[in-house]
Amino acid sequence: MDILSAFLTSIQSVWLDSGFASFTLGNFIMILVGLLLLYMAIGKEFEPLLLTPIAFGCIMANFPCTGFLEEPGVMQVIHYGIQYEIFPPLIFLGVGAMTDFGPLIANPNTLFLGAAAQFGVFISLAGAMALGFTAQEASAIGIIGGADGPTAIYMASKMAPNLLGAIAVAAYSYMSLVPLIQPPIMKLMTSKEERSIKMEQLRNVTKFERLVFPISSAIIISLLLPPVAALISMLMLGNLFRESGVTDRLSDTSQNALCNIVTIFLATGTGMTMSAEHFLTVQTIEIILLGLLAFAGGTAAGVLLGKVMCRLSGGKINPLIGSAGVSAVPMAARVSQMVGQKANPSNFLLMHAMGPNVAGVIGTAVAAGTMMAMLGAK
Amino acid sequence: METQNPIVIMLINMTIVFAVLFVLSLYIRLIHKIDPTAKAAAAPKAAPKAAPAPKTAAPAPVVEKGIADETVAAIAAALATMGVGFSRVKAIRVADRPAWGGVARHEGLTTLKMR
């Protein structure tokens, strides 16, 4: 009988120490959310490189009794990388190495489209404040409209760490849904004639311009907005690796190996902020709705300024490139190309849309820096 | 930060974003203006335009004695088929080669296997 009793006690102890004993309905719901995100990533191929680790991180975050974030270990290191804004600047290094600023340098007017698309950020900020969020939280929620995951995480870590999970998930989810969200808004705001406009070929950009732009932009923007110096400097350093022609190995590492490694950590860590107790709140639903408002507002404002520029240029600018100002490189530019080509099969807007697209990255970073300087980081 | 009015925050931030990007667009134009390599890059393109071909009649090719007019016409037709103007031909003459060498060359070309 003693043996049986000891056996039962051991079984009971194992059960009580297991995750099953502490498993809640919230954990179950969040694991279902993780599975849904996995389905979207693998089954529907919506940004699979980002959504797969986010989804799996979400599932892991809802294993009870793991002590992932309480005890030193790899999970805590990943969490620190997000909490102390280490990963977003490293991602920007890779983004810079992958970015061709040529279309932006060839047509600097596209910077205004990148600025106009930030309108969604500020609409959402106003909406969030109306719903009772603090100004700092509202600014972090608004940046979802910039459609720039690393900047959203950077901003949320500084301004509203308590909302980091919801903001990151909303930002990456909407980025992956760009091909679904943007086209109806773009079609609604433009006529078929406007969508069919063919744009002239861009001028050649010299190597001198390609070299001077990242160096001087890093200096000017970092001096102007120190809170985003890490993001902008790393973006421009990556671009300098690409354009210098003498650092091919560094450029290759930045845009491939390093970027992939940091993406795994950043996305998994983001998913791990989606524990049931932090995520299943009314605030999360509000943030997701405000994110959609920000995204739609940014797209609409970009197209609207595109229409104005179309009029001012005598019909030489296709307003569809304005929607690419919401960042989401290069997905938003591809959407401009796709919608333009549907209206006119011989239309090639991709390179023209890359101008506002990369301007949007700079614009979102500038908007983040402005809000951090104005509202004060926590 | 004193104001908590969302509209004021929105307007101030939007203005700053536009101002910064406007300065950046001016700066890009400045880089383009002071680019010392721009002229060097543009020069090779300008050169062909600066020296257009004179529209005077090209001199007729020198045709060696003994070559029939029909042969000259056949050569001109063959060149035209390949998109080469007859004005580019400077002379037509019989190749100074031994017959055996010509046969060997012909044999070599016809039996050549492309790999």
GROMACS .gro file of C-alpha atoms in nm:
model
  493
    1MET     CA    1   0.000   0.000   0.000
    2ASP     CA    2   0.294   0.230   0.076
    3ILE     CA    3   0.425   0.184  -0.272
    4LEU     CA    4   0.085   0.260  -0.426
    5SER     CA    5   0.046   0.569  -0.206
    6ALA     CA    6   0.393   0.697  -0.301
    7PHE     CA    7   0.315   0.632  -0.664
    8LEU     CA    8  -0.015   0.823  -0.645
    9THR     CA    9   0.152   1.110  -0.458
   10SER     CA   10   0.419   1.132  -0.725
   11ILE     CA   11   0.161   1.127  -1.002
   12GLN     CA   12  -0.036   1.399  -0.823
   13SER     CA   13   0.280   1.607  -0.777
   14VAL     CA   14   0.370   1.573  -1.146
   15TRP     CA   15   0.016   1.672  -1.240
   16LEU     CA   16   0.015   1.976  -1.010
   17ASP     CA   17   0.354   2.087  -1.146
   18SER     CA   18   0.240   2.040  -1.505
   19GLY     CA   19   0.098   2.313  -1.720
   20PHE     CA   20  -0.235   2.130  -1.745
   21ALA     CA   21  -0.319   2.205  -1.382
   22SER     CA   22  -0.272   2.579  -1.436
   23PHE     CA   23  -0.409   2.589  -1.789
   24THR     CA   24  -0.684   2.851  -1.821
   25LEU     CA   25  -0.955   2.922  -2.074
   26GLY     CA   26  -0.756   3.234  -2.168
   27ASN     CA   27  -0.451   3.022  -2.248
   28PHE     CA   28  -0.669   2.796  -2.461
   29ILE     CA   29  -0.814   3.092  -2.654
   30MET     CA   30  -0.469   3.241  -2.712
   31ILE     CA   31  -0.333   2.908  -2.837
   32LEU     CA   32  -0.625   2.905  -3.082
   33VAL     CA   33  -0.526   3.260  -3.186
   34GLY     CA   34  -0.169   3.135  -3.238
   35LEU     CA   35  -0.297   2.846  -3.451
   36LEU     CA   36  -0.509   3.089  -3.656
   37LEU     CA   37  -0.202   3.308  -3.715
   38LEU     CA   38  -0.004   2.999  -3.815
   39TYR     CA   39  -0.278   2.909  -4.063
   40MET     CA   40  -0.262   3.261  -4.209
   41ALA     CA   41   0.117   3.239  -4.235
   42ILE     CA   42   0.150   2.888  -4.376
   43GLY     CA   43  -0.188   2.828  -4.540
   44LYS     CA   44  -0.251   3.176  -4.680
   45GLU     CA   45   0.116   3.289  -4.701
   46PHE     CA   46   0.048   3.628  -4.534
   47GLU     CA   47   0.399   3.748  -4.436
   48PRO     CA   48   0.501   3.392  -4.335
   49LEU     CA   49   0.854   3.497  -4.234
   50LEU     CA   50   0.709   3.718  -3.963
   51LEU     CA   51   0.378   3.559  -3.874
   52THR     CA   52   0.516   3.206  -3.826
   53PRO     CA   53   0.753   3.298  -3.538
   54ILE     CA   54   0.497   3.545  -3.395
   55ALA     CA   55   0.228   3.275  -3.396
   56PHE     CA   56   0.457   3.017  -3.240
   57GLY     CA   57   0.573   3.271  -2.980
   58CYS     CA   58   0.206   3.333  -2.898
   59ILE     CA   59   0.150   2.961  -2.844
   60MET     CA   60   0.464   2.938  -2.624
   61ALA     CA   61   0.359   3.243  -2.419
   62ASN     CA   62   0.049   3.053  -2.313
   63PHE     CA   63   0.225   2.748  -2.171
   64PRO     CA   64   0.170   2.793  -1.795
   65CYS     CA   65   0.448   2.746  -1.535
   66THR     CA   66   0.738   2.782  -1.781
   67GLY     CA   67   0.896   3.084  -1.610
   68PHE     CA   68   1.020   3.199  -1.952
   69LEU     CA   69   1.032   3.565  -1.858
   70GLU     CA   70   1.112   3.524  -1.490
   71GLU     CA   71   1.421   3.302  -1.505
   72PRO     CA   72   1.746   3.373  -1.693
   73GLY     CA   73   1.755   3.190  -2.022
   74VAL     CA   74   1.721   3.231  -2.392
   75MET     CA   75   1.358   3.346  -2.370
   76GLN     CA   76   1.449   3.620  -2.125
   77VAL     CA   77   1.737   3.733  -2.347
   78ILE     CA   78   1.497   3.755  -2.641
   79HIS     CA   79   1.255   3.953  -2.425
   80TYR     CA   80   1.536   4.192  -2.323
   81GLY     CA   81   1.617   4.244  -2.691
   82ILE     CA   82   1.268   4.381  -2.738
   83GLN     CA   83   1.231   4.557  -2.405
   84TYR     CA   84   1.557   4.748  -2.444
   85GLU     CA   85   1.505   4.827  -2.815
   86ILE     CA   86   1.801   4.618  -2.933
   87PHE     CA   87   1.631   4.430  -3.216
   88PRO     CA   88   1.449   4.709  -3.407
   89PRO     CA   89   1.769   4.904  -3.492
   90LEU     CA   90   1.936   4.577  -3.602
   91ILE     CA   91   1.639   4.503  -3.828
   92PHE     CA   92   1.676   4.855  -3.968
   93LEU     CA   93   2.040   4.778  -4.051
   94GLY     CA   94   1.916   4.492  -4.270
   95VAL     CA   95   1.634   4.702  -4.415
   96GLY     CA   96   1.886   4.973  -4.508
   97ALA     CA   97   2.110   4.719  -4.680
   98MET     CA   98   1.809   4.596  -4.880
   99THR     CA   99   1.675   4.941  -4.967
  100ASP     CA  100   1.741   5.121  -5.293
  101PHE     CA  101   1.699   5.493  -5.225
  102GLY     CA  102   1.749   5.562  -5.598
  103PRO     CA  103   1.379   5.623  -5.681
  104LEU     CA  104   1.351   5.862  -5.384
  105ILE     CA  105   1.667   6.052  -5.482
  106ALA     CA  106   1.553   6.067  -5.846
  107ASN     CA  107   1.216   6.213  -5.747
  108PRO     CA  108   1.241   6.387  -5.405
  109ASN     CA  109   0.878   6.504  -5.430
  110THR     CA  110   0.778   6.152  -5.330
  111LEU     CA  111   0.894   6.240  -4.978
  112PHE     CA  112   0.571   6.437  -4.941
  113LEU     CA  113   0.369   6.124  -5.016
  114GLY     CA  114   0.563   5.949  -4.739
  115ALA     CA  115   0.476   6.239  -4.509
  116ALA     CA  116   0.106   6.245  -4.607
  117ALA     CA  117   0.067   5.876  -4.531
  118GLN     CA  118   0.163   5.950  -4.169
  119PHE     CA  119  -0.173   6.125  -4.137
  120GLY     CA  120  -0.321   5.789  -4.036
  121VAL     CA  121  -0.078   5.778  -3.741
  122PHE     CA  122  -0.216   6.103  -3.604
  123ILE     CA  123  -0.583   6.022  -3.673
  124SER     CA  124  -0.536   5.706  -3.473
  125LEU     CA  125  -0.354   5.898  -3.199
  126ALA     CA  126  -0.651   6.133  -3.167
  127GLY     CA  127  -0.892   5.837  -3.168
  128ALA     CA  128  -0.695   5.656  -2.897
  129MET     CA  129  -0.691   5.964  -2.675
  130ALA     CA  130  -1.067   5.998  -2.724
  131LEU     CA  131  -1.104   5.639  -2.601
  132GLY     CA  132  -0.918   5.720  -2.282
  133PHE     CA  133  -0.562   5.608  -2.357
  134THR     CA  134  -0.287   5.839  -2.228
  135ALA     CA  135  -0.104   6.057  -2.482
  136GLN     CA  136   0.201   5.826  -2.464
  137GLU     CA  137  -0.007   5.513  -2.517
  138ALA     CA  138  -0.201   5.682  -2.797
  139SER     CA  139   0.120   5.777  -2.978
  140ALA     CA  140   0.243   5.416  -2.961
  141ILE     CA  141  -0.093   5.291  -3.091
  142GLY     CA  142  -0.096   5.551  -3.370
  143ILE     CA  143   0.240   5.441  -3.507
  144ILE     CA  144   0.072   5.116  -3.620
  145GLY     CA  145  -0.050   5.331  -3.912
  146GLY     CA  146   0.311   5.367  -4.023
  147ALA     CA  147   0.301   4.996  -4.114
  148ASP     CA  148   0.654   4.961  -3.987
  149GLY     CA  149   0.690   4.674  -3.740
  150PRO     CA  150   1.033   4.760  -3.593
  151THR     CA  151   0.938   5.125  -3.542
  152ALA     CA  152   0.608   5.022  -3.380
  153ILE     CA  153   0.794   4.793  -3.138
  154TYR     CA  154   1.060   5.059  -3.073
  155MET     CA  155   0.792   5.318  -3.000
  156ALA     CA  156   0.579   5.083  -2.786
  157SER     CA  157   0.883   4.978  -2.580
  158LYS     CA  158   0.957   5.341  -2.500
  159MET     CA  159   0.607   5.488  -2.471
  160ALA     CA  160   0.372   5.205  -2.368
  161PRO     CA  161   0.551   4.884  -2.267
  162ASN     CA  162   0.225   4.747  -2.124
  163LEU     CA  163   0.068   4.753  -2.472
  164LEU     CA  164   0.370   4.615  -2.660
  165GLY     CA  165   0.214   4.278  -2.749
  166ALA     CA  166  -0.111   4.415  -2.887
  167ILE     CA  167   0.064   4.694  -3.080
  168ALA     CA  168   0.324   4.462  -3.234
  169VAL     CA  169   0.068   4.204  -3.335
  170ALA     CA  170  -0.164   4.467  -3.483
  171ALA     CA  171   0.127   4.627  -3.677
  172TYR     CA  172   0.254   4.299  -3.822
  173SER     CA  173  -0.096   4.166  -3.891
  174TYR     CA  174  -0.194   4.476  -4.086
  175MET     CA  175   0.140   4.473  -4.271
  176SER     CA  176   0.062   4.121  -4.384
  177LEU     CA  177  -0.288   4.227  -4.483
  178VAL     CA  178  -0.173   4.521  -4.699
  179PRO     CA  179  -0.284   4.348  -5.024
  180LEU     CA  180  -0.635   4.311  -4.880
  181ILE     CA  181  -0.678   4.645  -4.700
  182GLN     CA  182  -0.532   4.893  -4.947
  183PRO     CA  183  -0.681   4.813  -5.292
  184PRO     CA  184  -1.047   4.890  -5.205
  185ILE     CA  185  -0.947   5.228  -5.058
  186MET     CA  186  -0.723   5.306  -5.358
  187LYS     CA  187  -0.999   5.217  -5.605
  188LEU     CA  188  -1.260   5.410  -5.411
  189MET     CA  189  -1.052   5.729  -5.420
  190THR     CA  190  -0.935   5.723  -5.782
  191SER     CA  191  -1.092   5.707  -6.128
  192LYS     CA  192  -0.985   5.448  -6.384
  193GLU     CA  193  -0.820   5.726  -6.590
  194GLU     CA  194  -0.610   5.828  -6.290
  195ARG     CA  195  -0.511   5.467  -6.218
  196SER     CA  196  -0.410   5.422  -6.584
  197ILE     CA  197  -0.160   5.711  -6.586
  198LYS     CA  198   0.183   5.602  -6.703
  199MET     CA  199   0.475   5.776  -6.536
  200GLU     CA  200   0.796   5.885  -6.710
  201GLN     CA  201   1.112   5.687  -6.652
  202LEU     CA  202   1.316   5.810  -6.355
  203ARG     CA  203   1.651   5.979  -6.411
  204ASN     CA  204   1.977   5.799  -6.337
  205VAL     CA  205   2.114   5.852  -5.988
  206THR     CA  206   2.491   5.882  -5.961
  207LYS     CA  207   2.704   5.693  -5.713
  208PHE     CA  208   2.796   6.025  -5.548
  209GLU     CA  209   2.429   6.091  -5.468
  210ARG     CA  210   2.379   5.735  -5.344
  211LEU     CA  211   2.678   5.772  -5.108
  212VAL     CA  212   2.612   6.124  -4.981
  213PHE     CA  213   2.240   6.066  -4.913
  214PRO     CA  214   2.266   5.803  -4.635
  215ILE     CA  215   2.559   5.972  -4.463
  216SER     CA  216   2.409   6.320  -4.458
  217SER     CA  217   2.052   6.203  -4.384
  218ALA     CA  218   2.176   6.012  -4.080
  219ILE     CA  219   2.354   6.326  -3.956
  220ILE     CA  220   2.065   6.567  -4.022
  221ILE     CA  221   1.779   6.350  -3.888
  222SER     CA  222   1.974   6.222  -3.587
  223LEU     CA  223   2.072   6.574  -3.486
  224LEU     CA  224   1.714   6.690  -3.533
  225LEU     CA  225   1.541   6.395  -3.362
  226PRO     CA  226   1.781   6.218  -3.122
  227PRO     CA  227   1.512   5.973  -2.995
  228VAL     CA  228   1.518   5.793  -3.332
  229ALA     CA  229   1.891   5.830  -3.395
  230ALA     CA  230   1.946   5.457  -3.339
  231LEU     CA  231   1.684   5.360  -3.600
  232ILE     CA  232   1.782   5.615  -3.865
  233SER     CA  233   2.157   5.570  -3.819
  234MET     CA  234   2.136   5.193  -3.852
  235LEU     CA  235   1.908   5.225  -4.157
  236MET     CA  236   2.157   5.455  -4.326
  237LEU     CA  237   2.460   5.250  -4.219
  238GLY     CA  238   2.303   4.944  -4.382
  239ASN     CA  239   2.238   5.148  -4.696
  240LEU     CA  240   2.597   5.272  -4.698
  241PHE     CA  241   2.717   4.909  -4.684
  242ARG     CA  242   2.506   4.846  -4.994
  243GLU     CA  243   2.605   5.154  -5.193
  244SER     CA  244   2.973   5.189  -5.105
  245GLY     CA  245   3.071   4.896  -5.327
  246VAL     CA  246   3.359   4.804  -5.095
  247THR     CA  247   3.164   4.635  -4.811
  248ASP     CA  248   2.980   4.365  -5.001
  249ARG     CA  249   3.033   4.109  -4.727
  250LEU     CA  250   2.889   4.339  -4.461
  251SER     CA  251   2.598   4.426  -4.687
  252ASP     CA  252   2.531   4.060  -4.756
  253THR     CA  253   2.543   3.971  -4.385
  254SER     CA  254   2.319   4.265  -4.291
  255GLN     CA  255   2.048   4.190  -4.542
  256ASN     CA  256   2.054   3.811  -4.512
  257ALA     CA  257   2.208   3.628  -4.215
  258LEU     CA  258   2.185   3.904  -3.953
  259CYS     CA  259   1.840   4.022  -4.062
  260ASN     CA  260   1.704   3.667  -4.060
  261ILE     CA  261   1.850   3.591  -3.717
  262VAL     CA  262   1.716   3.912  -3.565
  263THR     CA  263   1.378   3.857  -3.734
  264ILE     CA  264   1.351   3.518  -3.562
  265PHE     CA  265   1.427   3.674  -3.223
  266LEU     CA  266   1.213   3.984  -3.273
  267ALA     CA  267   0.911   3.801  -3.409
  268THR     CA  268   0.927   3.517  -3.154
  269GLY     CA  269   0.974   3.768  -2.874
  270THR     CA  270   0.679   3.970  -3.003
  271GLY     CA  271   0.463   3.659  -3.002
  272MET     CA  272   0.576   3.585  -2.648
  273THR     CA  273   0.422   3.910  -2.528
  274MET     CA  274   0.079   3.766  -2.620
  275SER     CA  275   0.003   3.589  -2.297
  276ALA     CA  276  -0.369   3.559  -2.217
  277GLU     CA  277  -0.354   3.788  -1.913
  278HIS     CA  278  -0.195   4.070  -2.117
  279PHE     CA  279  -0.369   4.015  -2.448
  280LEU     CA  280  -0.730   3.918  -2.376
  281THR     CA  281  -0.845   4.265  -2.280
  282VAL     CA  282  -1.084   4.523  -2.422
  283GLN     CA  283  -0.780   4.744  -2.484
  284THR     CA  284  -0.643   4.491  -2.733
  285ILE     CA  285  -0.964   4.501  -2.936
  286GLU     CA  286  -0.955   4.882  -2.927
  287ILE     CA  287  -0.589   4.882  -3.038
  288ILE     CA  288  -0.661   4.647  -3.328
  289LEU     CA  289  -0.954   4.865  -3.444
  290LEU     CA  290  -0.748   5.184  -3.405
  291GLY     CA  291  -0.466   5.019  -3.602
  292LEU     CA  292  -0.706   4.951  -3.887
  293LEU     CA  293  -0.824   5.313  -3.873
  294ALA     CA  294  -0.461   5.432  -3.881
  295PHE     CA  295  -0.377   5.208  -4.173
  296ALA     CA  296  -0.682   5.304  -4.377
  297GLY     CA  297  -0.633   5.674  -4.293
  298GLY     CA  298  -0.266   5.663  -4.399
  299THR     CA  299  -0.352   5.492  -4.728
  300ALA     CA  300  -0.631   5.741  -4.802
  301ALA     CA  301  -0.416   6.045  -4.716
  302GLY     CA  302  -0.131   5.918  -4.937
  303VAL     CA  303  -0.365   5.866  -5.234
  304LEU     CA  304  -0.528   6.204  -5.171
  305LEU     CA  305  -0.194   6.388  -5.185
  306GLY     CA  306  -0.110   6.175  -5.491
  307LYS     CA  307  -0.421   6.315  -5.657
  308VAL     CA  308  -0.317   6.670  -5.569
  309MET     CA  309   0.032   6.608  -5.711
  310CYS     CA  310  -0.128   6.453  -6.020
  311ARG     CA  311  -0.325   6.774  -6.080
  312LEU     CA  312  -0.026   7.000  -6.009
  313SER     CA  313   0.201   6.802  -6.242
  314GLY     CA  314  -0.051   6.808  -6.525
  315GLY     CA  315  -0.136   6.439  -6.498
  316LYS     CA  316   0.222   6.308  -6.485
  317ILE     CA  317   0.194   6.142  -6.143
  318ASN     CA  318  -0.022   5.837  -6.087
  319PRO     CA  319  -0.204   5.891  -5.752
  320LEU     CA  320  -0.177   5.519  -5.673
  321ILE     CA  321   0.188   5.559  -5.572
  322GLY     CA  322   0.068   5.770  -5.275
  323SER     CA  323  -0.064   5.463  -5.094
  324ALA     CA  324   0.291   5.322  -5.082
  325GLY     CA  325   0.381   5.598  -4.837
  326VAL     CA  326   0.262   5.381  -4.548
  327SER     CA  327   0.601   5.197  -4.551
  328ALA     CA  328   0.548   4.817  -4.545
  329VAL     CA  329   0.845   4.787  -4.783
  330PRO     CA  330   0.811   4.656  -5.051
  331MET     CA  331   0.459   4.516  -5.013
  332ALA     CA  332   0.281   4.855  -5.038
  333ALA     CA  333   0.478   4.941  -5.356
  334ARG     CA  334   0.378   4.605  -5.504
  335VAL     CA  335   0.013   4.682  -5.429
  336SER     CA  336   0.045   5.015  -5.617
  337GLN     CA  337   0.196   4.824  -5.911
  338MET     CA  338  -0.076   4.557  -5.897
  339VAL     CA  339  -0.370   4.803  -5.886
  340GLY     CA  340  -0.212   5.022  -6.157
  341GLN     CA  341  -0.153   4.726  -6.384
  342LYS     CA  342  -0.512   4.610  -6.345
  343ALA     CA  343  -0.630   4.947  -6.477
  344ASN     CA  344  -0.369   4.955  -6.754
  345PRO     CA  345  -0.179   4.631  -6.830
  346SER     CA  346   0.119   4.822  -6.975
  347ASN     CA  347   0.160   5.027  -6.656
  348PHE     CA  348   0.475   4.976  -6.447
  349LEU     CA  349   0.454   5.176  -6.124
  350LEU     CA  350   0.678   4.963  -5.903
  351MET     CA  351   0.994   5.178  -5.919
  352HIS     CA  352   0.790   5.498  -5.890
  353ALA     CA  353   0.608   5.358  -5.586
  354MET     CA  354   0.938   5.262  -5.421
  355GLY     CA  355   1.009   5.636  -5.375
  356PRO     CA  356   0.714   5.703  -5.141
  357ASN     CA  357   0.760   5.356  -4.993
  358VAL     CA  358   1.110   5.425  -4.860
  359ALA     CA  359   1.005   5.784  -4.782
  360GLY     CA  360   0.736   5.626  -4.563
  361VAL     CA  361   1.003   5.441  -4.363
  362ILE     CA  362   1.183   5.770  -4.298
  363GLY     CA  363   0.848   5.947  -4.240
  364THR     CA  364   0.734   5.692  -3.981
  365ALA     CA  365   1.068   5.716  -3.798
  366VAL     CA  366   1.041   6.097  -3.804
  367ALA     CA  367   0.681   6.080  -3.675
  368ALA     CA  368   0.794   5.845  -3.397
  369GLY     CA  369   1.085   6.073  -3.308
  370THR     CA  370   0.862   6.379  -3.306
  371MET     CA  371   0.608   6.219  -3.075
  372MET     CA  372   0.879   6.086  -2.842
  373ALA     CA  373   1.037   6.430  -2.824
  374MET     CA  374   0.702   6.600  -2.771
  375LEU     CA  375   0.530   6.357  -2.537
  376GLY     CA  376   0.835   6.220  -2.358
  377ALA     CA  377   0.933   5.855  -2.343
  378LYS     CA  378   0.859   5.658  -2.026
  379MET     CA  379   0.455   6.849  -2.267
  380GLU     CA  380   0.175   7.083  -2.161
  381THR     CA  381  -0.106   7.023  -2.410
  382GLN     CA  382  -0.318   6.709  -2.398
  383ASN     CA  383  -0.546   6.820  -2.680
  384PRO     CA  384  -0.528   6.547  -2.948
  385ILE     CA  385  -0.601   6.788  -3.232
  386VAL     CA  386  -0.318   7.019  -3.128
  387ILE     CA  387  -0.077   6.724  -3.088
  388MET     CA  388  -0.187   6.595  -3.430
  389LEU     CA  389  -0.138   6.931  -3.605
  390ILE     CA  390   0.201   7.001  -3.445
  391ASN     CA  391   0.336   6.655  -3.527
  392MET     CA  392   0.204   6.655  -3.883
  393THR     CA  393   0.363   6.995  -3.944
  394ILE     CA  394   0.698   6.876  -3.808
  395VAL     CA  395   0.690   6.558  -4.020
  396PHE     CA  396   0.617   6.759  -4.336
  397ALA     CA  397   0.883   7.018  -4.247
  398VAL     CA  398   1.154   6.756  -4.185
  399LEU     CA  399   1.077   6.570  -4.507
  400PHE     CA  400   1.059   6.900  -4.698
  401VAL     CA  401   1.408   6.988  -4.572
  402LEU     CA  402   1.524   6.643  -4.676
  403SER     CA  403   1.379   6.689  -5.026
  404LEU     CA  404   1.563   7.024  -5.057
  405TYR     CA  405   1.877   6.854  -4.941
  406ILE     CA  406   1.844   6.579  -5.204
  407ARG     CA  407   1.811   6.851  -5.471
  408LEU     CA  408   2.120   7.023  -5.331
  409ILE     CA  409   2.321   6.700  -5.353
  410HIS     CA  410   2.211   6.668  -5.715
  411LYS     CA  411   2.321   7.026  -5.789
  412ILE     CA  412   2.666   6.997  -5.633
  413ASP     CA  413   2.733   6.646  -5.764
  414PRO     CA  414   3.081   6.674  -5.922
  415THR     CA  415   3.037   6.341  -6.104
  416ALA     CA  416   2.713   6.440  -6.277
  417LYS     CA  417   2.885   6.612  -6.572
  418ALA     CA  418   3.126   6.323  -6.623
  419ALA     CA  419   2.833   6.080  -6.624
  420ALA     CA  420   2.637   6.292  -6.871
  421ALA     CA  421   2.931   6.355  -7.111
  422PRO     CA  422   2.951   6.010  -7.277
  423LYS     CA  423   2.579   6.031  -7.354
  424ALA     CA  424   2.609   6.379  -7.503
  425ALA     CA  425   2.902   6.290  -7.728
  426PRO     CA  426   2.713   6.090  -7.993
  427LYS     CA  427   2.449   6.365  -8.017
  428ALA     CA  428   2.714   6.635  -8.055
  429ALA     CA  429   2.865   6.474  -8.362
  430PRO     CA  430   2.585   6.351  -8.589
  431ALA     CA  431   2.685   6.170  -8.906
  432PRO     CA  432   2.713   6.404  -9.208
  433LYS     CA  433   2.433   6.356  -9.453
  434THR     CA  434   2.664   6.363  -9.756
  435ALA     CA  435   2.660   6.064  -9.994
  436ALA     CA  436   2.897   5.787  -9.890
  437PRO     CA  437   3.177   5.715 -10.143
  438ALA     CA  438   3.110   5.410 -10.360
  439PRO     CA  439   3.319   5.102 -10.274
  440VAL     CA  440   3.623   5.022 -10.487
  441VAL     CA  441   3.537   4.714 -10.698
  442GLU     CA  442   3.829   4.511 -10.828
  443LYS     CA  443   3.848   4.448 -11.195
  444GLY     CA  444   3.699   4.119 -11.304
  445ILE     CA  445   3.419   4.114 -11.047
  446ALA     CA  446   3.082   4.116 -11.221
  447ASP     CA  447   2.813   4.371 -11.141
  448GLU     CA  448   2.578   4.082 -11.051
  449THR     CA  449   2.827   3.970 -10.782
  450VAL     CA  450   2.839   4.320 -10.639
  451ALA     CA  451   2.458   4.331 -10.640
  452ALA     CA  452   2.442   3.991 -10.466
  453ILE     CA  453   2.686   4.110 -10.196
  454ALA     CA  454   2.480   4.428 -10.143
  455ALA     CA  455   2.159   4.222 -10.116
  456ALA     CA  456   2.319   3.980  -9.867
  457LEU     CA  457   2.444   4.269  -9.652
  458ALA     CA  458   2.101   4.437  -9.664
  459THR     CA  459   1.943   4.112  -9.547
  460MET     CA  460   2.175   4.120  -9.245
  461GLY     CA  461   2.087   4.485  -9.178
  462VAL     CA  462   2.423   4.628  -9.293
  463GLY     CA  463   2.416   4.932  -9.522
  464PHE     CA  464   2.613   4.904  -9.847
  465SER     CA  465   2.769   5.245  -9.775
  466ARG     CA  466   2.985   5.079  -9.509
  467VAL     CA  467   3.160   4.866  -9.772
  468LYS     CA  468   3.494   5.022  -9.869
  469ALA     CA  469   3.616   4.772 -10.127
  470ILE     CA  470   3.521   4.446 -10.298
  471ARG     CA  471   3.807   4.230 -10.414
  472VAL     CA  472   3.888   3.866 -10.474
  473ALA     CA  473   4.032   3.702 -10.165
  474ASP     CA  474   4.401   3.623 -10.211
  475ARG     CA  475   4.382   3.263 -10.093
  476PRO     CA  476   4.484   2.934 -10.248
  477ALA     CA  477   4.188   2.721 -10.353
  478TRP     CA  478   4.293   2.428 -10.132
  479GLY     CA  479   4.291   2.652  -9.826
  480GLY     CA  480   3.939   2.768  -9.910
  481VAL     CA  481   3.817   2.411  -9.948
  482ALA     CA  482   3.974   2.312  -9.617
  483ARG     CA  483   3.810   2.612  -9.441
  484HIS     CA  484   3.475   2.525  -9.595
  485GLU     CA  485   3.513   2.162  -9.488
  486GLY     CA  486   3.608   2.269  -9.137
  487LEU     CA  487   3.304   2.494  -9.102
  488THR     CA  488   3.054   2.244  -9.239
  489THR     CA  489   3.178   1.958  -9.019
  490LEU     CA  490   3.210   2.169  -8.702
  491LYS     CA  491   2.999   2.034  -8.420
  492MET     CA  492   2.846   2.282  -8.185
  493ARG     CA  493   2.885   2.176  -7.824
   0.00000   0.00000   0.00000
